[in-house]
Coordinates of C-alpha atoms in Angstrom, one line a residue:
M37 CA -24.3 -27.3 -19.0
R38 CA -25.0 -27.8 -15.3
P39 CA -28.5 -29.0 -14.4
G40 CA -30.8 -26.6 -12.6
R41 CA -29.6 -23.6 -14.5
S42 CA -31.8 -24.1 -17.6
W43 CA -34.1 -21.2 -18.3
G44 CA -36.6 -23.4 -20.1
A45 CA -37.3 -26.6 -21.8
P46 CA -39.2 -27.3 -25.0
P47 CA -42.9 -27.5 -24.3
P48 CA -45.0 -30.4 -25.5
N49 CA -46.2 -30.3 -29.1
I50 CA -49.2 -28.3 -29.9
A51 CA -51.4 -30.3 -32.2
S52 CA -54.4 -29.1 -34.2
G53 CA -56.4 -30.7 -36.9
D54 CA -59.8 -31.3 -38.3
G55 CA -59.7 -35.1 -38.8
R56 CA -57.9 -34.9 -42.1
G57 CA -54.5 -34.6 -40.6
D58 CA -52.4 -33.0 -37.8
R59 CA -50.4 -29.9 -38.0
R60 CA -47.8 -29.8 -35.2
I61 CA -46.0 -26.6 -34.0
R62 CA -42.9 -27.2 -32.0
L63 CA -41.5 -24.3 -30.0
V64 CA -37.9 -24.7 -29.1
L65 CA -36.4 -22.6 -26.3
V66 CA -32.7 -22.3 -26.2
S67 CA -31.2 -22.9 -22.8
V68 CA -28.5 -20.3 -21.9
D69 CA -26.1 -21.3 -19.1
F70 CA -22.6 -20.1 -18.4
P71 CA -20.7 -18.7 -15.5
G72 CA -21.1 -15.0 -15.4
L73 CA -24.6 -14.9 -16.9
G74 CA -25.9 -13.1 -13.8
T75 CA -23.3 -10.4 -14.2
V76 CA -24.2 -9.9 -17.8
I77 CA -27.8 -9.4 -16.8
N78 CA -26.8 -7.0 -14.0
V79 CA -24.6 -4.9 -16.3
I80 CA -27.4 -4.6 -18.9
A81 CA -29.9 -3.6 -16.1
V82 CA -27.5 -0.8 -14.9
I83 CA -27.0 0.5 -18.5
I84 CA -30.7 0.6 -19.2
G85 CA -31.5 2.2 -15.9
A86 CA -28.8 4.8 -16.2
L87 CA -29.9 5.7 -19.8
A88 CA -33.5 6.0 -18.7
G89 CA -32.5 8.2 -15.7
M90 CA -30.4 10.5 -18.0
A91 CA -33.3 10.7 -20.5
I92 CA -36.0 11.8 -18.0
G93 CA -33.9 13.2 -15.2
Q94 CA -33.7 16.7 -16.6
R95 CA -37.5 17.0 -16.5
F96 CA -37.5 16.9 -12.7
P97 CA -36.9 20.0 -10.6
E98 CA -33.9 20.1 -8.2
R99 CA -36.0 19.5 -5.1
T100 CA -37.4 16.3 -6.7
K101 CA -33.9 15.0 -7.5
G102 CA -32.9 15.8 -3.9
V103 CA -35.8 13.7 -2.6
V104 CA -34.8 10.8 -4.9
T105 CA -31.2 10.9 -3.5
D106 CA -32.5 11.0 0.1
V107 CA -34.7 8.0 -0.6
L108 CA -31.7 6.1 -2.0
G109 CA -29.7 7.0 1.1
L110 CA -32.4 5.7 3.5
V111 CA -32.9 2.5 1.5
T112 CA -29.1 2.0 1.4
I113 CA -28.9 2.3 5.2
T114 CA -31.7 -0.2 5.5
M115 CA -29.8 -2.6 3.3
A116 CA -26.7 -1.9 5.4
G117 CA -28.5 -2.9 8.6
L118 CA -29.7 -6.2 7.0
S119 CA -26.3 -7.0 5.8
A120 CA -24.5 -6.1 9.0
A121 CA -26.9 -8.5 10.8
A122 CA -24.7 -11.3 9.3
V123 CA -22.6 -11.0 12.5
T124 CA -25.4 -13.1 14.1
D125 CA -25.1 -15.8 11.5
S126 CA -25.1 -19.2 13.2
A127 CA -22.3 -20.6 11.1
F128 CA -20.2 -17.5 11.7
R129 CA -20.7 -17.7 15.5
A130 CA -20.1 -21.4 15.6
A131 CA -16.8 -21.1 13.7
T132 CA -15.4 -18.2 15.5
G133 CA -17.1 -18.0 18.9
S134 CA -20.1 -16.0 20.1
G135 CA -18.3 -12.7 20.7
A136 CA -15.8 -12.9 17.8
P137 CA -17.9 -11.8 14.7
V138 CA -18.3 -8.2 15.8
L139 CA -14.6 -8.0 16.6
I140 CA -13.7 -9.5 13.3
V141 CA -15.8 -6.9 11.4
L142 CA -14.3 -4.1 13.5
G143 CA -10.7 -5.4 13.0
S144 CA -11.3 -5.8 9.3
L145 CA -12.6 -2.3 8.9
L146 CA -9.8 -0.8 10.9
L147 CA -7.0 -2.7 9.2
G148 CA -8.6 -2.3 5.8
G149 CA -9.3 1.4 6.3
I150 CA -5.8 2.1 7.4
A151 CA -4.4 0.2 4.4
G152 CA -6.8 1.9 2.0
S153 CA -6.0 5.4 3.5
L154 CA -2.3 4.8 3.1
L155 CA -2.8 3.6 -0.5
R156 CA -5.1 6.6 -1.1
I157 CA -7.7 4.4 -2.8
E158 CA -10.5 7.0 -2.8
A159 CA -8.3 9.7 -4.1
R160 CA -7.0 7.5 -6.8
L161 CA -10.5 6.4 -7.8
G162 CA -11.4 10.1 -7.9
S163 CA -8.5 10.8 -10.2
L164 CA -9.5 7.9 -12.4
A165 CA -13.1 9.2 -12.6
T166 CA -11.7 12.6 -13.5
L167 CA -9.7 11.1 -16.3
V168 CA -12.7 9.3 -17.6
H169 CA -14.9 12.4 -17.3
D170 CA -12.4 14.6 -19.1
R171 CA -12.3 12.2 -22.0
F172 CA -16.1 11.5 -22.3
R173 CA -17.6 14.6 -20.9
R174 CA -20.7 16.1 -22.4
A175 CA -22.1 19.6 -22.5
E176 CA -23.8 20.6 -19.4
P177 CA -27.6 21.2 -19.7
R178 CA -28.6 24.8 -19.9
D179 CA -30.0 26.3 -16.7
R180 CA -33.6 26.8 -17.6
R181 CA -34.5 28.6 -14.4
A182 CA -31.8 31.2 -14.9
T183 CA -32.9 31.8 -18.4
H184 CA -36.5 32.0 -17.5
R185 CA -35.8 34.4 -14.7
S186 CA -33.8 36.7 -16.9
L187 CA -36.6 37.1 -19.5
P188 CA -38.2 40.6 -19.5
H189 CA -41.7 39.2 -19.3
A190 CA -41.0 36.9 -16.3
S191 CA -43.6 37.6 -13.6
T192 CA -42.9 38.2 -9.9
L193 CA -44.3 34.7 -9.2
D194 CA -42.0 33.1 -11.7
R195 CA -39.0 34.9 -10.2
S196 CA -40.1 33.8 -6.7
I197 CA -40.5 30.2 -7.7
A198 CA -37.1 30.2 -9.3
E199 CA -35.5 31.7 -6.2
V200 CA -37.2 29.0 -4.0
D201 CA -35.9 26.3 -6.3
D202 CA -32.4 27.7 -6.2
A203 CA -32.5 27.9 -2.4
E204 CA -33.7 24.3 -2.1
A205 CA -31.0 23.1 -4.6
A206 CA -28.2 25.0 -2.9
H207 CA -26.9 21.7 -1.4
S208 CA -28.2 19.4 -4.0
P209 CA -25.8 17.0 -5.8
T210 CA -27.0 18.3 -9.1
R211 CA -25.6 21.7 -8.3
L212 CA -22.1 20.4 -8.1
P213 CA -19.6 21.2 -11.0
A214 CA -19.8 18.7 -13.9
R215 CA -16.5 17.0 -12.9
E216 CA -17.4 16.6 -9.2
R217 CA -20.9 15.4 -10.1
F218 CA -19.4 12.8 -12.5
I219 CA -17.0 11.5 -9.8
E220 CA -19.6 11.4 -7.1
G221 CA -22.1 9.6 -9.4
W222 CA -19.6 7.0 -10.6
L223 CA -18.0 6.4 -7.2
S224 CA -21.3 6.3 -5.3
A225 CA -23.0 4.0 -7.8
T226 CA -19.9 1.8 -8.0
L227 CA -19.7 1.3 -4.3
L228 CA -23.5 0.8 -3.9
F229 CA -23.6 -1.8 -6.8
C230 CA -20.3 -3.6 -5.9
V231 CA -20.1 -3.7 -2.1
G232 CA -23.4 -5.2 -1.1
P233 CA -24.1 -8.8 0.0
L234 CA -25.9 -9.6 -3.2
T235 CA -22.8 -8.7 -5.1
I236 CA -20.6 -11.1 -3.1
L237 CA -23.0 -14.0 -2.5
G238 CA -24.7 -13.7 -5.9
S239 CA -21.5 -13.7 -7.9
I240 CA -19.9 -16.5 -5.9
N241 CA -23.0 -18.6 -6.2
D242 CA -23.0 -18.0 -9.9
G243 CA -19.5 -19.2 -10.1
L244 CA -20.3 -22.2 -7.9
G245 CA -23.2 -23.2 -10.2
R246 CA -25.8 -22.6 -7.6
G247 CA -28.0 -20.4 -9.8
I248 CA -28.3 -16.7 -10.6
D249 CA -31.4 -15.9 -8.6
Q250 CA -29.7 -13.5 -6.3
L251 CA -28.0 -11.6 -9.2
V252 CA -31.3 -11.4 -11.0
L253 CA -32.9 -9.8 -7.9
K254 CA -29.9 -7.5 -7.6
S255 CA -30.2 -6.5 -11.3
V256 CA -33.8 -5.3 -10.7
L257 CA -32.7 -3.3 -7.7
D258 CA -29.7 -1.9 -9.4
G259 CA -31.7 -0.9 -12.5
F260 CA -34.0 1.2 -10.5
A261 CA -31.2 2.6 -8.4
A262 CA -29.2 3.5 -11.6
M263 CA -32.2 5.3 -12.9
A264 CA -32.6 7.4 -9.8
F265 CA -28.8 8.0 -9.5
A266 CA -28.5 9.0 -13.2
S267 CA -31.3 11.5 -12.9
T268 CA -29.2 13.3 -10.3
F269 CA -25.6 12.6 -11.1
G270 CA -25.7 12.0 -14.9
I271 CA -23.4 10.0 -17.1
G272 CA -21.0 9.0 -14.2
V273 CA -23.6 6.4 -13.2
L274 CA -23.5 4.8 -16.6
F275 CA -19.8 4.1 -16.2
S276 CA -20.5 2.2 -13.0
A277 CA -21.6 -0.6 -15.3
V278 CA -17.9 -1.2 -16.1
S279 CA -17.2 -1.5 -12.4
V280 CA -20.0 -4.0 -11.9
A281 CA -18.6 -6.1 -14.8
V282 CA -15.1 -6.1 -13.4
V283 CA -15.9 -6.7 -9.7
Q284 CA -18.7 -9.3 -10.2
G285 CA -16.7 -11.0 -13.0
L286 CA -13.7 -11.5 -10.7
L287 CA -16.0 -12.7 -7.9
T288 CA -17.6 -15.2 -10.3
V289 CA -14.2 -16.5 -11.3
L290 CA -13.3 -16.8 -7.6
G291 CA -16.4 -18.9 -7.1
V292 CA -15.5 -21.1 -10.0
V293 CA -12.0 -21.6 -8.6
L294 CA -13.0 -22.2 -5.0
G295 CA -15.8 -24.6 -5.9
E296 CA -17.5 -25.9 -2.8
F297 CA -14.7 -25.1 -0.4
L298 CA -15.7 -21.6 0.6
P299 CA -16.8 -21.7 4.3
E300 CA -20.1 -20.0 5.2
A301 CA -18.4 -18.2 8.1
H302 CA -16.1 -16.4 5.6
I303 CA -19.1 -15.3 3.5
A304 CA -20.8 -14.0 6.6
A305 CA -17.7 -12.0 7.5
L306 CA -17.7 -10.5 4.0
T307 CA -21.4 -9.7 4.1
A308 CA -21.3 -8.1 7.6
T309 CA -18.2 -6.0 6.7
G310 CA -19.8 -4.9 3.4
G311 CA -23.0 -4.0 5.3
V312 CA -21.1 -1.5 7.5
M313 CA -19.5 0.0 4.4
L314 CA -23.0 0.4 2.9
A315 CA -24.0 2.4 5.9
G316 CA -21.2 4.8 5.1
I317 CA -22.5 5.1 1.5
G318 CA -26.0 5.9 2.9
L319 CA -24.6 8.7 5.1
R320 CA -22.8 10.1 2.1
L321 CA -26.0 10.1 0.0
L322 CA -27.9 11.8 2.9
R323 CA -25.0 14.4 3.0
V324 CA -24.5 13.7 6.7
R325 CA -20.8 13.0 6.5
D326 CA -18.5 12.4 3.6
I327 CA -17.1 9.1 4.7
P328 CA -14.2 7.8 2.5
V329 CA -15.8 4.4 2.0
A330 CA -13.5 3.5 -0.9
D331 CA -10.5 3.6 1.5
M332 CA -12.2 0.8 3.4
L333 CA -12.4 -1.6 0.4
P334 CA -9.3 -3.6 1.6
A335 CA -11.5 -4.7 4.5
L336 CA -13.3 -7.1 2.2
L337 CA -10.0 -8.9 1.8
V338 CA -9.0 -8.7 5.5
A339 CA -12.4 -10.1 6.7
P340 CA -12.0 -13.7 5.4
L341 CA -8.3 -13.7 6.3
L342 CA -9.0 -12.5 9.9
T343 CA -11.8 -15.1 10.1
T344 CA -9.3 -17.8 9.1
V345 CA -6.9 -16.7 11.8
V346 CA -9.6 -16.7 14.5
V347 CA -10.8 -20.1 13.5
A348 CA -7.3 -21.5 13.5
L349 CA -6.6 -20.1 17.0
R350 CA -9.7 -21.6 18.6

Protein backbone atom coordinates (compact mmCIF):
# COMPACT_ATOMS: atom_id res chain seq x y z
CA MET A 1 0.00 0.00 0.00
CA ARG A 2 1.22 3.48 -0.85
CA PRO A 3 1.64 5.91 2.07
CA GLY A 4 -0.73 8.82 2.21
CA ARG A 5 -3.71 6.87 0.92
CA SER A 6 -4.73 5.29 4.24
CA TRP A 7 -8.24 6.04 5.35
CA GLY A 8 -7.43 5.56 8.99
CA ALA A 9 -5.09 4.15 11.57
CA PRO A 10 -5.84 2.25 14.77
CA PRO A 11 -6.54 4.72 17.56
CA PRO A 12 -4.82 4.43 20.90
CA ASN A 13 -6.16 1.92 23.36
CA ILE A 14 -9.12 3.00 25.43
CA ALA A 15 -8.55 1.92 28.99
CA SER A 16 -11.04 1.82 31.79
CA GLY A 17 -10.79 0.36 35.26
CA ASP A 18 -11.64 0.75 38.90
CA GLY A 19 -8.23 -0.04 40.40
CA ARG A 20 -8.77 -3.80 40.29
CA GLY A 21 -7.68 -4.19 36.73
CA ASP A 22 -7.79 -2.67 33.30
CA ARG A 23 -10.12 -3.56 30.49
CA ARG A 24 -8.78 -2.42 27.15
CA ILE A 25 -10.83 -2.03 24.00
CA ARG A 26 -8.89 -1.87 20.78
CA LEU A 27 -10.64 -0.58 17.65
CA VAL A 28 -8.92 -1.64 14.46
CA LEU A 29 -9.76 0.19 11.24
CA VAL A 30 -8.88 -1.61 8.04
CA SER A 31 -7.01 0.55 5.55
CA VAL A 32 -8.34 0.23 2.02
CA ASP A 33 -6.08 1.32 -0.79
CA PHE A 34 -5.93 0.25 -4.43
CA PRO A 35 -5.88 2.00 -7.82
CA GLY A 36 -9.44 2.62 -8.89
CA LEU A 37 -10.90 3.08 -5.41
CA GLY A 38 -12.09 6.56 -6.36
CA THR A 39 -13.92 5.18 -9.39
CA VAL A 40 -15.65 2.54 -7.27
CA ILE A 41 -16.89 5.26 -4.91
CA ASN A 42 -18.03 7.35 -7.88
CA VAL A 43 -19.98 4.48 -9.46
CA ILE A 44 -21.73 3.72 -6.17
CA ALA A 45 -22.66 7.40 -5.77
CA VAL A 46 -24.17 7.52 -9.27
CA ILE A 47 -26.18 4.34 -8.67
CA ILE A 48 -27.53 5.55 -5.33
CA GLY A 49 -28.35 8.98 -6.75
CA ALA A 50 -30.09 7.54 -9.80
CA LEU A 51 -32.15 5.11 -7.74
CA ALA A 52 -33.18 7.90 -5.38
CA GLY A 53 -34.14 10.12 -8.30
CA MET A 54 -36.21 7.36 -9.88
CA ALA A 55 -37.94 6.70 -6.56
CA ILE A 56 -38.98 10.28 -5.83
CA GLY A 57 -38.97 11.75 -9.31
CA GLN A 58 -42.54 10.77 -10.19
CA ARG A 59 -43.84 12.77 -7.24
CA PHE A 60 -42.81 16.06 -8.82
CA PRO A 61 -44.92 17.89 -11.42
CA GLU A 62 -43.53 18.40 -14.91
CA ARG A 63 -42.74 22.06 -14.33
CA THR A 64 -40.61 21.16 -11.29
CA LYS A 65 -38.64 18.60 -13.28
CA GLY A 66 -38.10 21.22 -15.97
CA VAL A 67 -36.67 23.61 -13.39
CA VAL A 68 -34.32 20.89 -12.14
CA THR A 69 -33.04 20.30 -15.67
CA ASP A 70 -32.54 24.04 -16.20
CA VAL A 71 -30.55 24.28 -12.97
CA LEU A 72 -28.34 21.41 -14.09
CA GLY A 73 -27.80 23.15 -17.41
CA LEU A 74 -26.75 26.40 -15.74
CA VAL A 75 -24.42 24.65 -13.30
CA THR A 76 -22.90 22.64 -16.15
CA ILE A 77 -22.15 25.84 -18.06
CA THR A 78 -20.56 27.29 -14.92
CA MET A 79 -18.35 24.22 -14.58
CA ALA A 80 -17.54 24.50 -18.28
CA GLY A 81 -16.29 28.04 -17.83
CA LEU A 82 -14.08 27.04 -14.92
CA SER A 83 -12.65 24.14 -16.91
CA ALA A 84 -12.08 26.13 -20.08
CA ALA A 85 -10.11 28.63 -18.00
CA ALA A 86 -7.30 26.05 -18.06
CA VAL A 87 -6.12 27.77 -21.26
CA THR A 88 -4.60 30.34 -18.90
CA ASP A 89 -2.68 27.69 -16.96
CA SER A 90 0.89 28.88 -16.46
CA ALA A 91 2.44 25.50 -17.29
CA PHE A 92 0.34 25.26 -20.46
CA ARG A 93 1.34 28.73 -21.63
CA ALA A 94 4.98 28.23 -20.71
CA ALA A 95 5.20 24.98 -22.68
CA THR A 96 3.35 26.10 -25.81
CA GLY A 97 3.55 29.90 -25.88
CA SER A 98 1.15 32.58 -24.69
CA GLY A 99 -1.15 32.45 -27.73
CA ALA A 100 -1.05 28.73 -28.45
CA PRO A 101 -3.39 27.26 -25.79
CA VAL A 102 -6.58 28.69 -27.32
CA LEU A 103 -5.49 27.57 -30.79
CA ILE A 104 -4.71 24.09 -29.47
CA VAL A 105 -8.18 23.79 -27.96
CA LEU A 106 -9.76 25.11 -31.17
CA GLY A 107 -7.73 22.75 -33.35
CA SER A 108 -8.48 19.80 -31.08
CA LEU A 109 -12.22 20.43 -31.19
CA LEU A 110 -12.23 20.93 -34.96
CA LEU A 111 -10.14 17.86 -35.76
CA GLY A 112 -11.84 15.74 -33.12
CA GLY A 113 -15.30 16.94 -34.15
CA ILE A 114 -14.66 16.16 -37.81
CA ALA A 115 -13.33 12.71 -36.96
CA GLY A 116 -16.23 12.00 -34.61
CA SER A 117 -18.76 13.19 -37.17
CA LEU A 118 -17.30 10.93 -39.85
CA LEU A 119 -17.31 8.04 -37.39
CA ARG A 120 -20.89 8.94 -36.38
CA ILE A 121 -20.06 8.52 -32.71
CA GLU A 122 -23.20 10.20 -31.38
CA ALA A 123 -25.45 8.20 -33.69
CA ARG A 124 -23.73 4.97 -32.69
CA LEU A 125 -24.02 5.82 -29.00
CA GLY A 126 -27.69 6.51 -29.58
CA SER A 127 -28.09 3.13 -31.26
CA LEU A 128 -26.31 1.46 -28.34
CA ALA A 129 -28.59 3.24 -25.89
CA THR A 130 -31.62 2.13 -27.90
CA LEU A 131 -30.40 -1.47 -27.78
CA VAL A 132 -29.91 -1.28 -24.01
CA HIS A 133 -33.32 0.34 -23.56
CA ASP A 134 -35.11 -2.27 -25.64
CA ARG A 135 -33.62 -5.01 -23.50
CA PHE A 136 -34.16 -3.46 -20.10
CA ARG A 137 -37.10 -1.15 -20.67
CA ARG A 138 -39.76 -0.83 -18.06
CA ALA A 139 -43.40 0.10 -18.20
CA GLU A 140 -44.01 3.81 -18.49
CA PRO A 141 -45.70 5.43 -15.47
CA ARG A 142 -49.36 6.14 -15.96
CA ASP A 143 -50.25 9.73 -16.81
CA ARG A 144 -52.09 10.72 -13.68
CA ARG A 145 -53.09 14.11 -14.97
CA ALA A 146 -54.84 12.63 -17.99
CA THR A 147 -56.64 10.13 -15.79
CA HIS A 148 -57.62 12.78 -13.29
CA ARG A 149 -58.85 15.08 -16.02
CA SER A 150 -61.03 12.37 -17.53
CA LEU A 151 -62.90 11.61 -14.31
CA PRO A 152 -66.55 12.70 -14.34
CA HIS A 153 -66.23 14.51 -11.01
CA ALA A 154 -63.14 16.52 -12.03
CA SER A 155 -63.77 20.16 -11.33
CA THR A 156 -63.18 23.04 -13.73
CA LEU A 157 -60.22 24.12 -11.57
CA ASP A 158 -58.74 20.63 -11.74
CA ARG A 159 -59.05 20.63 -15.51
CA SER A 160 -57.46 24.07 -15.76
CA ILE A 161 -54.51 23.07 -13.58
CA ALA A 162 -53.98 19.94 -15.67
CA GLU A 163 -54.08 21.97 -18.88
CA VAL A 164 -51.52 24.45 -17.49
CA ASP A 165 -49.25 21.58 -16.47
CA ASP A 166 -49.53 20.08 -19.95
CA ALA A 167 -48.70 23.41 -21.57
CA GLU A 168 -45.66 23.92 -19.34
CA ALA A 169 -44.49 20.36 -19.99
CA ALA A 170 -44.91 20.50 -23.75
CA HIS A 171 -41.16 20.89 -24.27
CA SER A 172 -40.05 19.10 -21.13
CA PRO A 173 -37.64 16.14 -21.45
CA THR A 174 -40.06 14.00 -19.46
CA ARG A 175 -42.62 14.28 -22.27
CA LEU A 176 -40.31 12.56 -24.74
CA PRO A 177 -41.11 8.98 -25.78
CA ALA A 178 -39.63 6.36 -23.46
CA ARG A 179 -36.85 5.38 -25.86
CA GLU A 180 -35.75 8.94 -26.61
CA ARG A 181 -35.87 9.84 -22.92
CA PHE A 182 -33.70 6.82 -22.10
CA ILE A 183 -31.15 7.77 -24.76
CA GLU A 184 -31.07 11.42 -23.73
CA GLY A 185 -30.70 10.51 -20.06
CA TRP A 186 -27.94 7.97 -20.61
CA LEU A 187 -26.03 10.10 -23.11
CA SER A 188 -26.33 13.39 -21.21
CA ALA A 189 -25.40 11.82 -17.88
CA THR A 190 -22.52 9.88 -19.45
CA LEU A 191 -21.06 12.99 -21.06
CA LEU A 192 -21.54 15.09 -17.93
CA PHE A 193 -19.96 12.50 -15.65
CA CYS A 194 -17.14 11.43 -17.99
CA VAL A 195 -15.95 14.57 -19.81
CA GLY A 196 -15.31 16.98 -16.94
CA PRO A 197 -11.91 17.95 -15.55
CA LEU A 198 -12.49 16.05 -12.30
CA THR A 199 -12.92 12.87 -14.35
CA ILE A 200 -9.59 13.31 -16.10
CA LEU A 201 -7.51 14.76 -13.28
CA GLY A 202 -9.09 12.69 -10.53
CA SER A 203 -8.75 9.37 -12.33
CA ILE A 204 -5.19 10.02 -13.43
CA ASN A 205 -4.20 11.18 -9.93
CA ASP A 206 -5.75 8.02 -8.54
CA GLY A 207 -3.62 5.97 -10.91
CA LEU A 208 -0.53 8.01 -10.04
CA GLY A 209 -1.10 7.34 -6.33
CA ARG A 210 -1.68 11.01 -5.50
CA GLY A 211 -4.94 10.39 -3.67
CA ILE A 212 -8.64 10.17 -4.43
CA ASP A 213 -9.72 13.54 -3.03
CA GLN A 214 -10.83 14.85 -6.42
CA LEU A 215 -12.86 11.75 -7.23
CA VAL A 216 -14.52 11.82 -3.81
CA LEU A 217 -15.61 15.40 -4.50
CA LYS A 218 -16.78 14.36 -7.96
CA SER A 219 -18.73 11.47 -6.43
CA VAL A 220 -20.73 13.86 -4.25
CA LEU A 221 -21.49 16.13 -7.20
CA ASP A 222 -22.36 13.21 -9.49
CA GLY A 223 -24.62 11.65 -6.87
CA PHE A 224 -26.79 14.76 -6.62
CA ALA A 225 -26.68 15.28 -10.39
CA ALA A 226 -27.73 11.66 -10.98
CA MET A 227 -30.65 12.14 -8.61
CA ALA A 228 -31.80 15.22 -10.50
CA PHE A 229 -31.27 13.63 -13.92
CA ALA A 230 -33.04 10.40 -12.98
CA SER A 231 -36.07 12.30 -11.70
CA THR A 232 -36.43 13.66 -15.25
CA PHE A 233 -34.94 11.03 -17.59
CA GLY A 234 -35.47 7.83 -15.62
CA ILE A 235 -33.53 4.58 -15.85
CA GLY A 236 -31.18 5.77 -18.60
CA VAL A 237 -29.22 7.71 -15.98
CA LEU A 238 -28.66 4.53 -13.98
CA PHE A 239 -26.81 2.96 -16.91
CA SER A 240 -24.41 5.91 -17.01
CA ALA A 241 -22.72 4.25 -14.01
CA VAL A 242 -21.34 1.68 -16.46
CA SER A 243 -19.90 4.48 -18.58
CA VAL A 244 -18.29 6.03 -15.50
CA ALA A 245 -16.72 2.71 -14.55
CA VAL A 246 -15.28 2.15 -18.04
CA VAL A 247 -14.02 5.68 -18.71
CA GLN A 248 -12.56 6.38 -15.29
CA GLY A 249 -11.18 2.86 -15.05
CA LEU A 250 -9.28 3.33 -18.31
CA LEU A 251 -8.02 6.75 -17.20
CA THR A 252 -6.84 5.26 -13.91
CA VAL A 253 -4.95 2.56 -15.79
CA LEU A 254 -3.46 5.31 -17.95
CA GLY A 255 -2.27 7.08 -14.81
CA VAL A 256 -0.69 3.88 -13.51
CA VAL A 257 1.13 3.33 -16.82
CA LEU A 258 2.31 6.89 -17.31
CA GLY A 259 3.47 7.28 -13.74
CA GLU A 260 5.00 10.65 -13.09
CA PHE A 261 5.75 11.41 -16.75
CA LEU A 262 2.47 13.10 -17.75
CA PRO A 263 3.23 16.81 -18.33
CA GLU A 264 0.99 19.39 -16.71
CA ALA A 265 0.55 21.16 -20.05
CA HIS A 266 -1.11 18.08 -21.54
CA ILE A 267 -3.50 17.81 -18.60
CA ALA A 268 -4.39 21.49 -19.00
CA ALA A 269 -5.10 20.93 -22.70
CA LEU A 270 -7.42 18.04 -21.86
CA THR A 271 -9.16 20.06 -19.16
CA ALA A 272 -9.75 23.12 -21.36
CA THR A 273 -11.01 21.01 -24.26
CA GLY A 274 -13.34 19.11 -21.96
CA GLY A 275 -14.60 22.41 -20.57
CA VAL A 276 -15.75 23.60 -24.00
CA MET A 277 -17.50 20.27 -24.52
CA LEU A 278 -19.23 20.70 -21.16
CA ALA A 279 -20.61 24.00 -22.42
CA GLY A 280 -22.23 22.08 -25.26
CA ILE A 281 -23.85 19.74 -22.75
CA GLY A 282 -25.17 22.74 -20.83
CA LEU A 283 -26.75 24.16 -23.98
CA ARG A 284 -28.40 20.80 -24.64
CA LEU A 285 -29.81 20.66 -21.13
CA LEU A 286 -31.18 24.19 -21.52
CA ARG A 287 -32.68 23.14 -24.87
CA VAL A 288 -30.90 26.01 -26.62
CA ARG A 289 -29.24 23.86 -29.28
CA ASP A 290 -28.84 20.12 -29.71
CA ILE A 291 -25.05 20.12 -30.10
CA PRO A 292 -23.60 16.67 -30.98
CA VAL A 293 -21.10 16.70 -28.13
CA ALA A 294 -20.38 12.98 -28.42
CA ASP A 295 -18.98 13.56 -31.91
CA MET A 296 -16.36 15.80 -30.30
CA LEU A 297 -15.03 13.10 -27.96
CA PRO A 298 -11.97 12.38 -30.18
CA ALA A 299 -10.86 15.92 -29.32
CA LEU A 300 -9.78 14.57 -25.92
CA LEU A 301 -7.25 12.40 -27.75
CA VAL A 302 -6.22 15.11 -30.20
CA ALA A 303 -5.56 17.72 -27.48
CA PRO A 304 -2.48 16.09 -25.89
CA LEU A 305 -1.14 15.04 -29.30
CA LEU A 306 -1.49 18.56 -30.65
CA THR A 307 0.15 19.91 -27.51
CA THR A 308 3.09 17.57 -28.07
CA VAL A 309 3.45 18.79 -31.66
CA VAL A 310 3.38 22.46 -30.64
CA VAL A 311 5.92 21.89 -27.87
CA ALA A 312 8.21 20.03 -30.29
CA LEU A 313 8.03 22.82 -32.88
CA ARG A 314 8.94 25.60 -30.48
